[in-house]
PDB file of C-alpha atoms in Angstrom:
ATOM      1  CA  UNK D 629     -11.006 -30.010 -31.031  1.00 58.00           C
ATOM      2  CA  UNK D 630      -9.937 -26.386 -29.712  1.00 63.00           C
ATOM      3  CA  UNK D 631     -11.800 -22.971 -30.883  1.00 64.00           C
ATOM      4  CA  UNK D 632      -8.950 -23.066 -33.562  1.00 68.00           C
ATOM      5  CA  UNK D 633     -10.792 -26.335 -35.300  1.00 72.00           C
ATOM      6  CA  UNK D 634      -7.907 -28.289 -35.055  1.00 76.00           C
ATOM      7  CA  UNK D 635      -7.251 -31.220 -33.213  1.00 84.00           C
ATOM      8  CA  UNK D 636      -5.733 -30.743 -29.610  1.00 83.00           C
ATOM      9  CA  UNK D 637      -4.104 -34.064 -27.817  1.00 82.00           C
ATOM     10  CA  UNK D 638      -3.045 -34.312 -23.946  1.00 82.00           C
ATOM     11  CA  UNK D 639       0.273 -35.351 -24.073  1.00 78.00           C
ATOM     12  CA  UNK D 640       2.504 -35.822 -20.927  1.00 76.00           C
ATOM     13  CA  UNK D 641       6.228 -34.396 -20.864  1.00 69.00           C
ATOM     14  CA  UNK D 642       9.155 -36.116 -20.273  1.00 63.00           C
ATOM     15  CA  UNK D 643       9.392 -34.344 -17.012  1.00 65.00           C
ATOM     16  CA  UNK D 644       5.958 -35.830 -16.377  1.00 68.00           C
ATOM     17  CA  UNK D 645       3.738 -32.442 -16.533  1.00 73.00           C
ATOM     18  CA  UNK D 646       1.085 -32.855 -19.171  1.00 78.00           C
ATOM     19  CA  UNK D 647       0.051 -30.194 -22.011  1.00 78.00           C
ATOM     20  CA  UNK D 648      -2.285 -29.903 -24.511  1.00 82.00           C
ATOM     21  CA  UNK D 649      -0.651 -29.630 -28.070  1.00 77.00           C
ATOM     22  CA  UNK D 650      -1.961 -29.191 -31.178  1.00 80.00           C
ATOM     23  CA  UNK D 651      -2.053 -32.349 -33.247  1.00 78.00           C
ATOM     24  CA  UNK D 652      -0.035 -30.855 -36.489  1.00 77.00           C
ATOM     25  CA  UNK D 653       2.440 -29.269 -33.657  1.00 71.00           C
ATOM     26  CA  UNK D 654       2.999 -32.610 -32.501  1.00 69.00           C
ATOM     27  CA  UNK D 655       3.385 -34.462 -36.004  1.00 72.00           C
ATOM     28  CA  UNK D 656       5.839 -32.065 -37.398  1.00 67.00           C
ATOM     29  CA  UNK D 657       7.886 -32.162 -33.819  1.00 65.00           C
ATOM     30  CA  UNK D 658       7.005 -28.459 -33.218  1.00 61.00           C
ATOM     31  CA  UNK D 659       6.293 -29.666 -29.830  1.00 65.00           C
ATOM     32  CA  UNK D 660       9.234 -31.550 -28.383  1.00 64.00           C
ATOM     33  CA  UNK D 661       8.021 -30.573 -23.877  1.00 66.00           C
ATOM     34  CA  UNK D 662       6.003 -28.452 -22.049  1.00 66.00           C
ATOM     35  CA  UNK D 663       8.809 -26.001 -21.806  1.00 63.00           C
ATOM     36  CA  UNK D 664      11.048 -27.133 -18.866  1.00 61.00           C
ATOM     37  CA  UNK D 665      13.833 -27.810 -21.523  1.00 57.00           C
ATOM     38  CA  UNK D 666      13.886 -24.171 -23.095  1.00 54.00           C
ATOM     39  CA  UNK D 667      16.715 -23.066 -20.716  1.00 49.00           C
ATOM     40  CA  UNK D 668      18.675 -25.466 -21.998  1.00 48.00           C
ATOM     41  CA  UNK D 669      18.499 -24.455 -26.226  1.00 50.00           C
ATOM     42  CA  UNK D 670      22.122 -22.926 -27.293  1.00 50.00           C
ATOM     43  CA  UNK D 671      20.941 -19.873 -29.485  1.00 49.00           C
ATOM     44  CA  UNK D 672      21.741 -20.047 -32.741  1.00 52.00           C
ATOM     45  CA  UNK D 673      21.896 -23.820 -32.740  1.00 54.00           C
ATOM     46  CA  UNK D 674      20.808 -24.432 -35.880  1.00 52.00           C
ATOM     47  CA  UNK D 675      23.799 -22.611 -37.081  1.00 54.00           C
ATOM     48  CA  UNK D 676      26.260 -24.470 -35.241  1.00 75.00           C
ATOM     49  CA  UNK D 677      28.310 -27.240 -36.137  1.00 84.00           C
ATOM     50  CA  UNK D 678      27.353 -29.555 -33.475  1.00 88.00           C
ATOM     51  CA  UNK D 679      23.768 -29.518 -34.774  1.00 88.00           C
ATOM     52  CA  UNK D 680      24.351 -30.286 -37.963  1.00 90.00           C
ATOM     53  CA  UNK D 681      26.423 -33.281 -36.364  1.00 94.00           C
ATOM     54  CA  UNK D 682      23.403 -34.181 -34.239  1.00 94.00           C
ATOM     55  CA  UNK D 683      20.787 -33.479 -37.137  1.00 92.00           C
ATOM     56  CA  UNK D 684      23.266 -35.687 -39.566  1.00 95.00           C
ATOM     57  CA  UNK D 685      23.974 -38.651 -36.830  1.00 96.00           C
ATOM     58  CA  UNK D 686      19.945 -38.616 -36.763  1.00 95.00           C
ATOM     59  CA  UNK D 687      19.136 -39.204 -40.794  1.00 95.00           C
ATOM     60  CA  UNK D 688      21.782 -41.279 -41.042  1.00 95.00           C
ATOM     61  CA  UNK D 689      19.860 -43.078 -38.888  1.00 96.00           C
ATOM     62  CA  UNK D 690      16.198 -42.370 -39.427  1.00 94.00           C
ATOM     63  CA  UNK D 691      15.884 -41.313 -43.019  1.00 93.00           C
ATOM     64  CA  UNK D 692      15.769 -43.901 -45.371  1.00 93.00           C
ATOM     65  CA  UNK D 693      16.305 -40.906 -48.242  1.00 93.00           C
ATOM     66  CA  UNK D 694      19.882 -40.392 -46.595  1.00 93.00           C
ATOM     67  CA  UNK D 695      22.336 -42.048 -48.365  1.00 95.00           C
ATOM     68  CA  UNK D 696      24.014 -43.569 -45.814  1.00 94.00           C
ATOM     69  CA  UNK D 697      20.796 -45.035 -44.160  1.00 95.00           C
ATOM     70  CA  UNK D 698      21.940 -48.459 -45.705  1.00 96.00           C
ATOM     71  CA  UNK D 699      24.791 -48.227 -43.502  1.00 94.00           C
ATOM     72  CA  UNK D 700      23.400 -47.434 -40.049  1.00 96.00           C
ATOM     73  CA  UNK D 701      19.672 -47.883 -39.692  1.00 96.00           C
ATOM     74  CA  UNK D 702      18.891 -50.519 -42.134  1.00 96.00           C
ATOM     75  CA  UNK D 703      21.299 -51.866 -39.898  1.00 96.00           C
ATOM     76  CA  UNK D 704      19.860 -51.345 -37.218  1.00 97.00           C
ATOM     77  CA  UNK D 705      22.012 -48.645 -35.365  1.00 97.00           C
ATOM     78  CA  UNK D 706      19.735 -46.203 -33.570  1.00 96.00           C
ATOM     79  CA  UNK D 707      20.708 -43.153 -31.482  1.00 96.00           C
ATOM     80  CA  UNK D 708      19.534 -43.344 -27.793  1.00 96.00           C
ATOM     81  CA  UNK D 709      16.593 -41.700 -26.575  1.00 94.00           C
ATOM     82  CA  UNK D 710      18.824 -39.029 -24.870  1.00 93.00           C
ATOM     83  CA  UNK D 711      20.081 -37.971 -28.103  1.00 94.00           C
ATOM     84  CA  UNK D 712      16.739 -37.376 -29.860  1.00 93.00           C
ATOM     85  CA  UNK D 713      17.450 -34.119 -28.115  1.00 90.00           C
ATOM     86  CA  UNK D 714      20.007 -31.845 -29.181  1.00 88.00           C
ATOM     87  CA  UNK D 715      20.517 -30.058 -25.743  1.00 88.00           C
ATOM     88  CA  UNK D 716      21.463 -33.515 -23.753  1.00 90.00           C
ATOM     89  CA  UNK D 717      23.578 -34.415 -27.119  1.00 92.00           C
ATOM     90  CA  UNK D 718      25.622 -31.557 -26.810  1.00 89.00           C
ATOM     91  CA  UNK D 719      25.525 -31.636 -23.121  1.00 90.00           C
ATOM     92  CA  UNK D 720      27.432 -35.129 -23.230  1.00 93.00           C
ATOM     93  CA  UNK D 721      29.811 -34.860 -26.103  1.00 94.00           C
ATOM     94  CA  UNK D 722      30.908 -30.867 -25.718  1.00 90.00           C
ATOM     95  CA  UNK D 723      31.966 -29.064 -28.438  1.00 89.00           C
ATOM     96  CA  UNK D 724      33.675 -30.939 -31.576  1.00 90.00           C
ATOM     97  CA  UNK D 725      37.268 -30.310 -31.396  1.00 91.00           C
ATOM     98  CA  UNK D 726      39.113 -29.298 -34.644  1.00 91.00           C
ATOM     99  CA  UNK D 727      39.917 -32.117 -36.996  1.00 92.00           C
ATOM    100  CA  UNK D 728      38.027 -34.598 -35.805  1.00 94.00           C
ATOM    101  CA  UNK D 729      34.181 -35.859 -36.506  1.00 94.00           C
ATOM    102  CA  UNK D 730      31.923 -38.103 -34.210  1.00 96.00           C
ATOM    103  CA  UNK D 731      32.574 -41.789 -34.297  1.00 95.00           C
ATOM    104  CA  UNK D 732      31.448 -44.828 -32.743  1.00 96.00           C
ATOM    105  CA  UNK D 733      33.454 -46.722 -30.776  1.00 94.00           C
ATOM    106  CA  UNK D 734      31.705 -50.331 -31.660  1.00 94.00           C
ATOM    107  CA  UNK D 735      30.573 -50.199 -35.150  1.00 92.00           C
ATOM    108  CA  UNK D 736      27.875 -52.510 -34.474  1.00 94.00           C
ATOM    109  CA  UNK D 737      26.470 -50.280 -31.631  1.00 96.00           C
ATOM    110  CA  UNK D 738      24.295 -47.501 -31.330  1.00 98.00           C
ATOM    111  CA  UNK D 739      24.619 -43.831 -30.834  1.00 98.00           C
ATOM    112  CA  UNK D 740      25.182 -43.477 -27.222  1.00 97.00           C
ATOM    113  CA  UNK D 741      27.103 -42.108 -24.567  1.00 96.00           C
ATOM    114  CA  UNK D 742      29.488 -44.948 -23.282  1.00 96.00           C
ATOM    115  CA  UNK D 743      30.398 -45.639 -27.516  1.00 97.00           C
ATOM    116  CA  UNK D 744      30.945 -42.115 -28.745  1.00 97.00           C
ATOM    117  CA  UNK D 745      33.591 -40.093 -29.152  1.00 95.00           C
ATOM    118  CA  UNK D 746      35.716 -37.127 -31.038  1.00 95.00           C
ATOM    119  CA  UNK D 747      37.801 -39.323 -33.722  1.00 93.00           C
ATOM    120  CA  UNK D 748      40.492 -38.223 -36.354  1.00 92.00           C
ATOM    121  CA  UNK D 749      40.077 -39.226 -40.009  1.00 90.00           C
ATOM    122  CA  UNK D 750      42.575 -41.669 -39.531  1.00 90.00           C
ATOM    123  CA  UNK D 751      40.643 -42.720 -36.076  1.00 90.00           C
ATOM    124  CA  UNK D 752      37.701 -43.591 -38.167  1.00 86.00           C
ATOM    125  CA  UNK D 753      39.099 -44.912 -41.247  1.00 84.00           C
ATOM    126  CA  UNK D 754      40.798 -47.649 -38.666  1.00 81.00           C
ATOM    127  CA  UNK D 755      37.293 -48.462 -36.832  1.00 74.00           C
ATOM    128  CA  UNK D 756      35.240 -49.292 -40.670  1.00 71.00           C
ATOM    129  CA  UNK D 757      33.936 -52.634 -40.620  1.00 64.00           C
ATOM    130  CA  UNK D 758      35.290 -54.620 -43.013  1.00 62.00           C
ATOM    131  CA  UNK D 759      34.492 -54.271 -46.892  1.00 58.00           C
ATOM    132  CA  UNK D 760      32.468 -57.337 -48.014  1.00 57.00           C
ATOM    133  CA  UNK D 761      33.044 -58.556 -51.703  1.00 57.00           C
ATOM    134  CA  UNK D 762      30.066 -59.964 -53.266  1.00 59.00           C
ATOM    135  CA  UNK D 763      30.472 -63.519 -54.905  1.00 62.00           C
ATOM    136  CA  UNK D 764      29.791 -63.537 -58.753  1.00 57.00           C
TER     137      UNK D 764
END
C-alpha cells in the first residue's frame, strides 16, 4: 500500500524492467509498460481508423456483449499477443487502404500476422464459412 492508500503491485514489463503500478491502473489497463513503448503511440490514435479496426478486431473477440462474439471468440479465435497492442498492430498491417476492411485469411484461425490482410467486400464475402441450416 503506497502513501496514496491504494494498493501498489511490482509488475515486470514486457521489455523486462519492473515498475510499481497502482492496482486500479493495472485493472482498468491504464498501465499497459513501464514506458519504453511511448515512442511508438501515433497521436491522435484513438481518432484514427486503424484503431477503431484494432479496438473492433479485439471485442469481437473478447467481449461477450459484442454481437459478433458468437462468431469469433466463442469460437475460439483470439488475436495474438502482439496485437493486444495497437502500436505493433499498426506496425504490421500499415494503414487500411480505401475500400477494403481487415480479413482473415483462414477463417478458423486467429488474428495474426501470417493470416491477415487488407480484403475487398467481395474478398470477404468469398472467405465466410459456410452458412449452417439447423435441422427442424
Amino acid at each position: 500500500t503506497g502513501d496514496d492508500g491504494a494498493l501498489h503491485w511490482k509488475t515486470v514489463c514486457v521489455c523486462g524492467k519492473t515498475k510499481t503500478v497502482i492496482g486500479r491502473n493495472l485493472r482498468r489497463g491504464a498501465s499497459r509498460s513501464c514506458g519504453c513503448r511511448q515512442g511508438n503511440w501515433i497521436h491522435g490514435g484513438t481518432k484514427n481508423t486503424m484503431y477503431n479496426t484494432w479496438k473492433s478486431m479485439k471485442k469481437r473477440c473478447f467481449s461477450r456483449l459484442h454481437p459478433s462474439y458468437i462468431n469469433y471468440g466463442a469460437r475460439g479465435i483470439t488475436v495474438c499477443d502482439r496485437w493486444l497492442y495497437f502500436p505493433d498492430f499498426y506496425e504490421d498491417m500499415g494503414d487500411c487502404p480505401a475500400g477494403l476492411s481487415l480479413d482473415r485469411i483462414d477463417n478458423d484461425g486467429n488474428y495474426e500476422p501470417d493470416n491477415c490482410k487488407w480484403s475487398t467486400p467481395k474478398e470477404q464475402a468469398n472467405n465466410r464459412r459456410p452458412y449452417k441450416k439447423e435441422k427442424a
